[in-house]
mmCIF file of N, CA and C in Angstrom:
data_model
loop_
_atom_site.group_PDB
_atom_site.id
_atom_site.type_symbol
_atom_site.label_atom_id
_atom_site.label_comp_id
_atom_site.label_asym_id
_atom_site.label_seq_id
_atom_site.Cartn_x
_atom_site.Cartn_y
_atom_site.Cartn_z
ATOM 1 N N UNK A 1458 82.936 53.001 -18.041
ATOM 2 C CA UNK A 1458 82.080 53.671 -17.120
ATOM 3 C C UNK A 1458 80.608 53.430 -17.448
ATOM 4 N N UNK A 1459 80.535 53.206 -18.589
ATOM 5 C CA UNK A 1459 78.976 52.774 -19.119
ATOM 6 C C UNK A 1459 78.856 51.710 -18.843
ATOM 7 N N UNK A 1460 79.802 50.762 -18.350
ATOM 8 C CA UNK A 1460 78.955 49.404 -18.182
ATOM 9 C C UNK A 1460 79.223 49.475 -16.621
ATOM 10 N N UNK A 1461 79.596 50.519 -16.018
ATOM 11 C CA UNK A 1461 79.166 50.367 -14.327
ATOM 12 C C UNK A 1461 77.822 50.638 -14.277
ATOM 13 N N UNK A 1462 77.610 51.985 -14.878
ATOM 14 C CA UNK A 1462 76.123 52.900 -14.679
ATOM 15 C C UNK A 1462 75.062 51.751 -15.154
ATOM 16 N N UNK A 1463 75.499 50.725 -16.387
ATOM 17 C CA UNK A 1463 74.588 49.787 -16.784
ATOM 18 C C UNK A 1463 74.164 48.709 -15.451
ATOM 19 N N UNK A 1464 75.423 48.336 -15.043
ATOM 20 C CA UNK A 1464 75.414 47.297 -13.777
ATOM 21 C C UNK A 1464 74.833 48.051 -12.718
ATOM 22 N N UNK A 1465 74.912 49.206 -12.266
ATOM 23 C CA UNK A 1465 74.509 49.450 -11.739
ATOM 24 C C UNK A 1465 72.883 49.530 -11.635
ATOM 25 N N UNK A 1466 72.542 50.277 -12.586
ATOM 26 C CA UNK A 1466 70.978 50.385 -12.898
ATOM 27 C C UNK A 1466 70.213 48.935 -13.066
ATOM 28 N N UNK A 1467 71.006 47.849 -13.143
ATOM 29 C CA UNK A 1467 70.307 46.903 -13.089
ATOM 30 C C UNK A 1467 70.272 46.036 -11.742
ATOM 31 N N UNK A 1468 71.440 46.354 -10.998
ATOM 32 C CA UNK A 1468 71.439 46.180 -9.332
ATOM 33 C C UNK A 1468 70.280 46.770 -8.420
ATOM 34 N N UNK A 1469 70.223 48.532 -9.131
ATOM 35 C CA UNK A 1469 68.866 48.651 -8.276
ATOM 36 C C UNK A 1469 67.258 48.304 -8.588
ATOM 37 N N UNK A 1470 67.105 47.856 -9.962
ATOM 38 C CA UNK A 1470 66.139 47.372 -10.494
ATOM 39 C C UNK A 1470 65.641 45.623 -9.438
ATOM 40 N N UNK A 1471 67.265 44.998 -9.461
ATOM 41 C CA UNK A 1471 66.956 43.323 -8.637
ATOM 42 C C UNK A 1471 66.698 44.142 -7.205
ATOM 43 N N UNK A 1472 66.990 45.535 -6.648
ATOM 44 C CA UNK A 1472 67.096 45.571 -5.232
ATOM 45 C C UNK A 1472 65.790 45.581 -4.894
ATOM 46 N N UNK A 1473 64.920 46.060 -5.950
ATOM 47 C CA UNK A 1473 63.425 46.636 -6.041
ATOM 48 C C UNK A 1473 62.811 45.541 -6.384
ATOM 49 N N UNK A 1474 62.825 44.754 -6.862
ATOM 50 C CA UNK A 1474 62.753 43.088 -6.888
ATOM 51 C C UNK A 1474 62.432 42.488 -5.608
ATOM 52 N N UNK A 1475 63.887 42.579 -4.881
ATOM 53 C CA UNK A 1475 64.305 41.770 -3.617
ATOM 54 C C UNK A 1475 62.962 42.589 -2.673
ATOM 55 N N UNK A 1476 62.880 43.471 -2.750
ATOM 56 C CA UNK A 1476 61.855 44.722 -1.389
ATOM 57 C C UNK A 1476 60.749 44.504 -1.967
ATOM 58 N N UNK A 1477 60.356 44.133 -3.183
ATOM 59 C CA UNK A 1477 59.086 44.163 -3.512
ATOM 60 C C UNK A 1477 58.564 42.127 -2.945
ATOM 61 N N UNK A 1478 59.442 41.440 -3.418
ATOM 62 C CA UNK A 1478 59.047 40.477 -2.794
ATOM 63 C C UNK A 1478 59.048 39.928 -1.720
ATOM 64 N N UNK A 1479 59.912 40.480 -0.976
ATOM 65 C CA UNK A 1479 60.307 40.439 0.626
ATOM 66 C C UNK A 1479 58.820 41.184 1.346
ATOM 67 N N UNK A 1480 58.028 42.101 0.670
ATOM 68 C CA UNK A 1480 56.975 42.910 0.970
ATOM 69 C C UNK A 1480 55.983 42.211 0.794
ATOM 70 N N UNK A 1481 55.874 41.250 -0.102
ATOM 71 C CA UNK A 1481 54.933 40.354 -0.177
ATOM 72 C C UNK A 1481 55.127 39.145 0.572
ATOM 73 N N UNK A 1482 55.985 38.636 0.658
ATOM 74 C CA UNK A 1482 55.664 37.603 1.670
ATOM 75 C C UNK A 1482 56.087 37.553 3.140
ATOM 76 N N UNK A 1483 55.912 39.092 3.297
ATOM 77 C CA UNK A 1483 56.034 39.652 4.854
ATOM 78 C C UNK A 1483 54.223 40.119 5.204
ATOM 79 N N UNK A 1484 53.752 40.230 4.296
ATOM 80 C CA UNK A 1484 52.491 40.644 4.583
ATOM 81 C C UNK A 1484 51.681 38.973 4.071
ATOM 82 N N UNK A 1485 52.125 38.158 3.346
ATOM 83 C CA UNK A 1485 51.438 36.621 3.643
ATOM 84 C C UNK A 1485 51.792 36.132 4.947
ATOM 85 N N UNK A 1486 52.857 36.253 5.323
ATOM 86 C CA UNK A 1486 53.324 35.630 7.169
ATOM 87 C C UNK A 1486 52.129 36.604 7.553
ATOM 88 N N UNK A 1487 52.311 37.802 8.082
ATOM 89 C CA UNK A 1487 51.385 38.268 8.558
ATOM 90 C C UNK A 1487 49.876 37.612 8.507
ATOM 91 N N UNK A 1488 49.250 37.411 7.258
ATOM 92 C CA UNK A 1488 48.108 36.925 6.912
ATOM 93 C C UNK A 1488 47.984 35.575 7.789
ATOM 94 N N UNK A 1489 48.787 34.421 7.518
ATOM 95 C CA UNK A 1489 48.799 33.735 8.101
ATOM 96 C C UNK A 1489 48.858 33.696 9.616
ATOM 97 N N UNK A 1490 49.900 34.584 10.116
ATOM 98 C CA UNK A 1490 50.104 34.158 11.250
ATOM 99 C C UNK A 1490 48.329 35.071 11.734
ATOM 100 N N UNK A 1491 47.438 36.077 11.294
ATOM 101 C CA UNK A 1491 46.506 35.936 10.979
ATOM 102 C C UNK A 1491 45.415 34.975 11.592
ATOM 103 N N UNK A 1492 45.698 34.154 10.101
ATOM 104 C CA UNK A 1492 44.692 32.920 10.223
ATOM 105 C C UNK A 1492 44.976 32.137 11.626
ATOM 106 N N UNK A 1493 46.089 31.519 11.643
ATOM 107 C CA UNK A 1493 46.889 30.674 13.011
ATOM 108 C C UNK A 1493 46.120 31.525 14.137
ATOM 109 N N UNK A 1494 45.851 32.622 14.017
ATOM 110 C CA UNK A 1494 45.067 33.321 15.210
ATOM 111 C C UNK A 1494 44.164 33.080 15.779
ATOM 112 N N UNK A 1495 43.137 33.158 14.202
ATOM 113 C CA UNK A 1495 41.966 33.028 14.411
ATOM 114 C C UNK A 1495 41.524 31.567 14.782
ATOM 115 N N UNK A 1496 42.133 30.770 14.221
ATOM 116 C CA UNK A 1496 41.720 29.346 14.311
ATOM 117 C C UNK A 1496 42.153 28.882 15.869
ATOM 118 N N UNK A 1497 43.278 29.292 16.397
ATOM 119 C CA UNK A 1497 43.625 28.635 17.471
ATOM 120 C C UNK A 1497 42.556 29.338 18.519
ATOM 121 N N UNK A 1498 42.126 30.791 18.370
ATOM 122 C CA UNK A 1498 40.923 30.983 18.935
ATOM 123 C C UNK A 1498 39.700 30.190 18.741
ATOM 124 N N UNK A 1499 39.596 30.121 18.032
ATOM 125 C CA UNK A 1499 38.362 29.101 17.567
ATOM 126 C C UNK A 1499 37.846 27.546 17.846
ATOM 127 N N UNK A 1500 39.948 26.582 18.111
ATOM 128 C CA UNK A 1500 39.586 26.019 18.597
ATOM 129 C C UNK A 1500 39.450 25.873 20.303
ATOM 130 N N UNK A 1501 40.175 26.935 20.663
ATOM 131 C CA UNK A 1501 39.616 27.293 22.086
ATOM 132 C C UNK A 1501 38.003 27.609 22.646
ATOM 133 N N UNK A 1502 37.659 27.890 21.518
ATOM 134 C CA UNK A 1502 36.187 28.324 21.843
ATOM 135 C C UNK A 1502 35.640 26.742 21.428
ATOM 136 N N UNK A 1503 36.006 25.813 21.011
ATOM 137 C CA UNK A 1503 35.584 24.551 20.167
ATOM 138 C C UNK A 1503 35.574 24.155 21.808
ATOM 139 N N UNK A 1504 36.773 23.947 22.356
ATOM 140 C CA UNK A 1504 37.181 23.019 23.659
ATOM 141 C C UNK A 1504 36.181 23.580 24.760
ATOM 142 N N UNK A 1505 35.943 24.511 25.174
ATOM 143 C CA UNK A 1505 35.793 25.409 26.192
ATOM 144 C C UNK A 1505 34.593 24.676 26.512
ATOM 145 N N UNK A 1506 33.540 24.758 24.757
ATOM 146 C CA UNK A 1506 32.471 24.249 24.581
ATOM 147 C C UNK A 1506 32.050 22.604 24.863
ATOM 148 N N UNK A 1507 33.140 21.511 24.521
ATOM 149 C CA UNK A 1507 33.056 20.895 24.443
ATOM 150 C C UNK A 1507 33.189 20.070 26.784
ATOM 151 N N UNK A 1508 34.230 20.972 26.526
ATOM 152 C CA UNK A 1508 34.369 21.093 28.093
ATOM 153 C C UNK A 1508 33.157 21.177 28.772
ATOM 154 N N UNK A 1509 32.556 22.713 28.764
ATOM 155 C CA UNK A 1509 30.977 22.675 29.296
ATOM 156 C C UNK A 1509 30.324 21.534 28.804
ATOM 157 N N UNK A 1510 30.195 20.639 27.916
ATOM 158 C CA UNK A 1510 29.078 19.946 27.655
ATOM 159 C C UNK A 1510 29.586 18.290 27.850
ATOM 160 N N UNK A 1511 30.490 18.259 28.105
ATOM 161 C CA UNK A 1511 31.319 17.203 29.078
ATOM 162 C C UNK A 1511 31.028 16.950 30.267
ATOM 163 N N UNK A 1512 30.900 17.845 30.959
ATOM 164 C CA UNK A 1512 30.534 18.458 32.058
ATOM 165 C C UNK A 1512 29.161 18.379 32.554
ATOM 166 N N UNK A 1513 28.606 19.013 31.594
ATOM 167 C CA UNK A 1513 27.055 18.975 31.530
ATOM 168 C C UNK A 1513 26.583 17.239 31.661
ATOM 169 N N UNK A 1514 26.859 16.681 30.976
ATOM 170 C CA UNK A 1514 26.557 14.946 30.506
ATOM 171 C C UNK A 1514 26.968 14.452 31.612
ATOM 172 N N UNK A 1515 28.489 14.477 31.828
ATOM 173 C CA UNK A 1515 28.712 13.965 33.251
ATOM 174 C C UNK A 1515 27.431 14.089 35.112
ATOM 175 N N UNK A 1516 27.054 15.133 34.694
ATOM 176 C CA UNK A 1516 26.153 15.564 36.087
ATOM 177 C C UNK A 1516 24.799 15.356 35.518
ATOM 178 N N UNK A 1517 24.117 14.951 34.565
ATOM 179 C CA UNK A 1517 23.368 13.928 33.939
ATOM 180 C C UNK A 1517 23.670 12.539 34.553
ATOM 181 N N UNK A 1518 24.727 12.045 34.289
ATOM 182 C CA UNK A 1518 24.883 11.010 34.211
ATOM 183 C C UNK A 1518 24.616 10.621 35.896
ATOM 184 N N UNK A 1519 25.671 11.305 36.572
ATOM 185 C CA UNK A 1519 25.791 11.012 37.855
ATOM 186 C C UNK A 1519 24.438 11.183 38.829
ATOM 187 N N UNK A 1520 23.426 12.115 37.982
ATOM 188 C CA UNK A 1520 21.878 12.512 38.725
ATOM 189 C C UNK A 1520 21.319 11.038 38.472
ATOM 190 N N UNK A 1521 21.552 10.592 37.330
ATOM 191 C CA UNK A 1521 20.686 9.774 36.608
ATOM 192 C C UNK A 1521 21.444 8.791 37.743
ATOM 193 N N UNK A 1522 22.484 8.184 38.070
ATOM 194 C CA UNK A 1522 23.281 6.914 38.715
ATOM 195 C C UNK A 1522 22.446 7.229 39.861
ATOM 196 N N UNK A 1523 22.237 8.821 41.065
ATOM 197 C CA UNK A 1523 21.857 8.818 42.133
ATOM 198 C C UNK A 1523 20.593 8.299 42.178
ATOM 199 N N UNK A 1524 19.371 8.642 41.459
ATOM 200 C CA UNK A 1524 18.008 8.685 41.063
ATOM 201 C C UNK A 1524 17.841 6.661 40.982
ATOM 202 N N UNK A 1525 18.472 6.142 40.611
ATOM 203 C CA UNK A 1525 18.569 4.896 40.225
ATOM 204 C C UNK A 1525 18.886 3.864 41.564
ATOM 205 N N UNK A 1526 20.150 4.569 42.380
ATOM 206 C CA UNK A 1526 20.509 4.067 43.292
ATOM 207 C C UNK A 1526 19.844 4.177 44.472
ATOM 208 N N UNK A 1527 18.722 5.347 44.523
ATOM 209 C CA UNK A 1527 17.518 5.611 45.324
ATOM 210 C C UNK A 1527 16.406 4.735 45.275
ATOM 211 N N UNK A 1528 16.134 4.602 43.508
ATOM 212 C CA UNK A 1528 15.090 3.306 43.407
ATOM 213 C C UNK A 1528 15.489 2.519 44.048
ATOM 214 N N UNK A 1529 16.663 1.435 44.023
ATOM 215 C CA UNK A 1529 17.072 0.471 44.272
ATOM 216 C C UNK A 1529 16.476 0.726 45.906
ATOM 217 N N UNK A 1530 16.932 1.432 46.833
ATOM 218 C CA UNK A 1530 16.847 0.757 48.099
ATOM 219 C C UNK A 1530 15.200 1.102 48.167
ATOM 220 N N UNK A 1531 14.058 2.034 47.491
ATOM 221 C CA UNK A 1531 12.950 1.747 47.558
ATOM 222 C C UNK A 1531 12.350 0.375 47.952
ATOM 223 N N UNK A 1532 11.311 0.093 48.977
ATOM 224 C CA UNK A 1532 10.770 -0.873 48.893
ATOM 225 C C UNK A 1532 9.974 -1.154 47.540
ATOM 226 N N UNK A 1533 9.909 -2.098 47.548
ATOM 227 C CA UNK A 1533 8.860 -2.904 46.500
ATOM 228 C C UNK A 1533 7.305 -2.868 46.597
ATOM 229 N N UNK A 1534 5.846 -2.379 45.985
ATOM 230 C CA UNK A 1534 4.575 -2.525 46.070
ATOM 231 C C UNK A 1534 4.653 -3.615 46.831
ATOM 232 N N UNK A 1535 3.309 -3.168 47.996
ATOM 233 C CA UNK A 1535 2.898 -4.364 48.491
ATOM 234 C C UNK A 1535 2.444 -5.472 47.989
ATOM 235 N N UNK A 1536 1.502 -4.942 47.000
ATOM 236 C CA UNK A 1536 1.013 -6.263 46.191
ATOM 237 C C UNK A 1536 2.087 -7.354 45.900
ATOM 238 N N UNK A 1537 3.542 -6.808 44.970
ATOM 239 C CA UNK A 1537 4.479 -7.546 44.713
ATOM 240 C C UNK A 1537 5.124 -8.509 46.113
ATOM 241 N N UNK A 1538 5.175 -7.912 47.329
ATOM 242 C CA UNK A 1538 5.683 -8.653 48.697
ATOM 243 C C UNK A 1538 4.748 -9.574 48.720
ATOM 244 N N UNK A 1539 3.397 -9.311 48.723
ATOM 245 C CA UNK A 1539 2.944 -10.915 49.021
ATOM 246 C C UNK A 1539 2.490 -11.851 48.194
ATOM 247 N N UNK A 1540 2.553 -10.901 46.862
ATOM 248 C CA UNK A 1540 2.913 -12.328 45.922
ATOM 249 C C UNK A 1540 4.113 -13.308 45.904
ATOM 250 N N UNK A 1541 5.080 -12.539 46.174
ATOM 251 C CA UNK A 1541 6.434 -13.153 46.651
ATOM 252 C C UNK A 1541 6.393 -13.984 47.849
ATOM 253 N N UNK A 1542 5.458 -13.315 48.737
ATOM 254 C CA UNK A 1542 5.763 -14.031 50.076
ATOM 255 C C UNK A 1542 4.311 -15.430 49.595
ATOM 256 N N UNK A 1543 3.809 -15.463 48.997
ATOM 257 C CA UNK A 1543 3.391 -16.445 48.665
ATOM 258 C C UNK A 1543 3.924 -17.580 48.030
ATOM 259 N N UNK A 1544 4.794 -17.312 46.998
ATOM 260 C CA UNK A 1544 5.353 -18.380 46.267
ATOM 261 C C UNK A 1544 6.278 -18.750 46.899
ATOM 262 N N UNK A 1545 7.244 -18.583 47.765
ATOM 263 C CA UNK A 1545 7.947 -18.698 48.864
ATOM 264 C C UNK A 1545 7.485 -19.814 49.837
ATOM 265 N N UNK A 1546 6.056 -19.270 50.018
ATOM 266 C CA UNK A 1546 5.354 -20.223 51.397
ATOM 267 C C UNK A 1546 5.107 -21.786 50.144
ATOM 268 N N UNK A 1547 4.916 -21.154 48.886
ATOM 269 C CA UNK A 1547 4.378 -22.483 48.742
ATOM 270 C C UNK A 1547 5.364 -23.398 48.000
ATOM 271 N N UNK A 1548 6.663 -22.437 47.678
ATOM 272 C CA UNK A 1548 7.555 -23.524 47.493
ATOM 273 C C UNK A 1548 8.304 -24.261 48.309
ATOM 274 N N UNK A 1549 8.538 -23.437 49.256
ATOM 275 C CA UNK A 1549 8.719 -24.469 50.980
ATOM 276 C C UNK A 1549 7.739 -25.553 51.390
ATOM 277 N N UNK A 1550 6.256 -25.758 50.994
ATOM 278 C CA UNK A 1550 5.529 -26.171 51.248
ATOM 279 C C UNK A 1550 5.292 -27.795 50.077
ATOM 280 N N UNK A 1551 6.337 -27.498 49.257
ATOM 281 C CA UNK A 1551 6.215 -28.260 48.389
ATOM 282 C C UNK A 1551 7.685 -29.104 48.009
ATOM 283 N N UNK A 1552 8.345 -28.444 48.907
ATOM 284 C CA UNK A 1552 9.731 -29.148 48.980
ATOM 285 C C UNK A 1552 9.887 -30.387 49.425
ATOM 286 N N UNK A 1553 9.040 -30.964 50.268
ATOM 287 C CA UNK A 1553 9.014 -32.137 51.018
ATOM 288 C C UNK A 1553 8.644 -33.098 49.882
ATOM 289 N N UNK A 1554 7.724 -32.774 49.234
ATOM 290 C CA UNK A 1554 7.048 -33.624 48.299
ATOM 291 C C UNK A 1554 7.737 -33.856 46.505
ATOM 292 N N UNK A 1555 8.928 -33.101 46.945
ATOM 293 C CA UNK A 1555 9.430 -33.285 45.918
ATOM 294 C C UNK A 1555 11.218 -32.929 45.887
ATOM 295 N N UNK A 1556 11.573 -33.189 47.238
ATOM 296 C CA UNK A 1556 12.702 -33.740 47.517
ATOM 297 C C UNK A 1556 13.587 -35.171 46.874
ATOM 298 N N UNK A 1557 12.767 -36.288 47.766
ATOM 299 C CA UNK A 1557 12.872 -37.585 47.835
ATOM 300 C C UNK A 1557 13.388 -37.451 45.935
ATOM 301 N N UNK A 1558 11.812 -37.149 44.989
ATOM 302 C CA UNK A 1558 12.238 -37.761 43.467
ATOM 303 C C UNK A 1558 13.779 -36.724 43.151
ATOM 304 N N UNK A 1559 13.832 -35.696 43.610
ATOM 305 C CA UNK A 1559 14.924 -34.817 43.115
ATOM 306 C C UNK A 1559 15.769 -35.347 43.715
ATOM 307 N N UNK A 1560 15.960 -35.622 44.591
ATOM 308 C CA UNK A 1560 17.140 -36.790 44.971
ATOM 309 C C UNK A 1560 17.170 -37.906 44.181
ATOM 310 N N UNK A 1561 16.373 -38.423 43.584
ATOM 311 C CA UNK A 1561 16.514 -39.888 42.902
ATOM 312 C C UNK A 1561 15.984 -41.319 43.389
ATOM 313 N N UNK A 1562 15.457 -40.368 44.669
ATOM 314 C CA UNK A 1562 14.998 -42.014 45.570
ATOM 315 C C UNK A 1562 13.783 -42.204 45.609
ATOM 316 N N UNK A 1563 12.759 -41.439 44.959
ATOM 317 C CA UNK A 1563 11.419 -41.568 44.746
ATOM 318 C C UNK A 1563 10.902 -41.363 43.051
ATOM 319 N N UNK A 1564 9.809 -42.152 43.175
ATOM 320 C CA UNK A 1564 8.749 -41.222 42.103
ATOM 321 C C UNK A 1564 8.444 -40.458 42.044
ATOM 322 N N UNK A 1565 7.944 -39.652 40.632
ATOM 323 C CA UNK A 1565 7.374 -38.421 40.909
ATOM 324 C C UNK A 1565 6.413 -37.943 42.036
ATOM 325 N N UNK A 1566 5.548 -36.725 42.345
ATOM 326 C CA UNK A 1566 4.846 -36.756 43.271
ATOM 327 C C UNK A 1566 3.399 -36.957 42.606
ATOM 328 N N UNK A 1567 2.116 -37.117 43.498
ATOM 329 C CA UNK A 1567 0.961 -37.243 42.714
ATOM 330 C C UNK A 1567 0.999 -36.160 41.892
ATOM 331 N N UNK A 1568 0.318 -35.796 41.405
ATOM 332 C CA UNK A 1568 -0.074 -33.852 40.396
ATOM 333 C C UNK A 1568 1.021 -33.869 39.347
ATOM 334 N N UNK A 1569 1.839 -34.482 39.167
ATOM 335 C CA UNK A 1569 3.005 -33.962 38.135
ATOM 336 C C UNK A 1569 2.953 -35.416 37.210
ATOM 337 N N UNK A 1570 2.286 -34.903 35.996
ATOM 338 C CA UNK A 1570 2.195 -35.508 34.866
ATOM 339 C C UNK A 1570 3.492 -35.978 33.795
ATOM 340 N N UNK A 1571 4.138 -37.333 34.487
ATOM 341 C CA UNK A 1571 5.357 -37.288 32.871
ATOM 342 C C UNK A 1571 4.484 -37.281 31.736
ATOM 343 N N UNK A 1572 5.041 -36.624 30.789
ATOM 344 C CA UNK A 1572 5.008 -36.495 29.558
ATOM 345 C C UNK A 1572 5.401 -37.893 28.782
ATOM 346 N N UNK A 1573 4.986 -38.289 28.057
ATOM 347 C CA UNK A 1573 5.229 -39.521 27.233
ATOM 348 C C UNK A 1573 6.489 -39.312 25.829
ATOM 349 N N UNK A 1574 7.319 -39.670 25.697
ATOM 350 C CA UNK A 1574 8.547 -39.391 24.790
ATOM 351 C C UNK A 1574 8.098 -38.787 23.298
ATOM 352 N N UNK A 1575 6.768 -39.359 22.715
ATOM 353 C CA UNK A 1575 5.746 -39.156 21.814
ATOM 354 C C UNK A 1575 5.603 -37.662 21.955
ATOM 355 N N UNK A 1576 4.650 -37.550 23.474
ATOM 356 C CA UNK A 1576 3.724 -35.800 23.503
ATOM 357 C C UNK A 1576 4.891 -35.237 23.702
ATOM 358 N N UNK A 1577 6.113 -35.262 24.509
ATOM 359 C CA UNK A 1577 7.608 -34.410 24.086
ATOM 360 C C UNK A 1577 7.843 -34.137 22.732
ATOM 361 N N UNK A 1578 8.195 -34.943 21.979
ATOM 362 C CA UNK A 1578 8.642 -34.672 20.937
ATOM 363 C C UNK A 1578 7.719 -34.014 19.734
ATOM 364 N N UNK A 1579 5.971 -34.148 20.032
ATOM 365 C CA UNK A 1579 5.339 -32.994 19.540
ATOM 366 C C UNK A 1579 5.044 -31.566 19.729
ATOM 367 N N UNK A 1580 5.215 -31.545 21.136
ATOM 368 C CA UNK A 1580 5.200 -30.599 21.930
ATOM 369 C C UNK A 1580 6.339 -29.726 21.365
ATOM 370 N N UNK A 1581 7.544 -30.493 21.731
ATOM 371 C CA UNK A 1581 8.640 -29.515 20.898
ATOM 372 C C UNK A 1581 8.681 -29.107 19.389
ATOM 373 N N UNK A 1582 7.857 -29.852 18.378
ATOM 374 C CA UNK A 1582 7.887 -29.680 17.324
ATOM 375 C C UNK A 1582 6.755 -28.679 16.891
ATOM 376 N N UNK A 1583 5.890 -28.635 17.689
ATOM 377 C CA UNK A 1583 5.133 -27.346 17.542
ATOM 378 C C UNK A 1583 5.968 -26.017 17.750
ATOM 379 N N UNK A 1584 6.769 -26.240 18.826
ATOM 380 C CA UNK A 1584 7.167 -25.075 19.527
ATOM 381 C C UNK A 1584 8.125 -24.588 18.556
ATOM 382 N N UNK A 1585 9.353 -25.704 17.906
ATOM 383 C CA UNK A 1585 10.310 -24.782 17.103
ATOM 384 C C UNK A 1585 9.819 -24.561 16.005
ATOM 385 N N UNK A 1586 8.099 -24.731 15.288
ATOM 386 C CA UNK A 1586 7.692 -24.460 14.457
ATOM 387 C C UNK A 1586 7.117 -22.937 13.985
ATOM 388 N N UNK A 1587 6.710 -22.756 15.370
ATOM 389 C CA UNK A 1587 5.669 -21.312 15.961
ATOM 390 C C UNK A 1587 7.021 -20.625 15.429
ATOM 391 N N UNK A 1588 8.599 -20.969 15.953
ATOM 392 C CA UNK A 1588 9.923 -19.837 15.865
ATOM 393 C C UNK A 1588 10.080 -19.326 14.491
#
């Protein structure tokens, strides 16, 4: 009978064991599930944020594409049109005279200086020198 009361008293000693550690890592789940809380809030508040400012950039972006696509059909300074419409008149005006050699069937025209194979090849040797 003494070694029941012994077995016994040492059954409820492991039972107090078993409840004491079952108590502790019922209150770490807790903790954790806790943390898992806080963080999955957190990264909701991460996204939400990231969302708004996704968002934000995007309608940047798309102001910035409209603003751009407005320049574009802007006309151009006058000044710039008839400088344009000048070089225009005078490269039409100069096509005749320099057809024929661009075809191959003439000489150069008067005004256009060949270069001599000599002033080429100094010319260029200055130039990749300046680089």
């Amino acid at each position: 009978m003494a070694s029941y009361l012994a077995q016994e008293v040492q059954l409820a000693r492991r039972h107090d064991e078993i409840l004491s550690q079952r108590s502790v890592l019922l209150q770490q789940m807790e903790t954790h599930l806790g943390d898992k809380k806080t963080e999955k809030t957190l990264q909701m508040l991460a996204a939400d944020a990231a969302y708004k400012r996704n968002t934000a950039l995007l309608n940047d972006i798309e102001a910035a594409e409209k603003r751009l696509q407005a320049g574009v059909h802007l006309q151009p300074h006058p000044n710039i049109v008839k400088i344009e419409t000048l070089y225009w008149a005078s490269v039409e005006e100069s096509i005749p005279k320099w057809e024929q050699f661009l075809l191959g069937r003439a000489q150069t025209p008067v005004g256009f200086k060949k270069k001599k194979s000599s002033e080429y090849n100094i010319s260029h040797a200055k130039v990749a020198a300046q680089r």
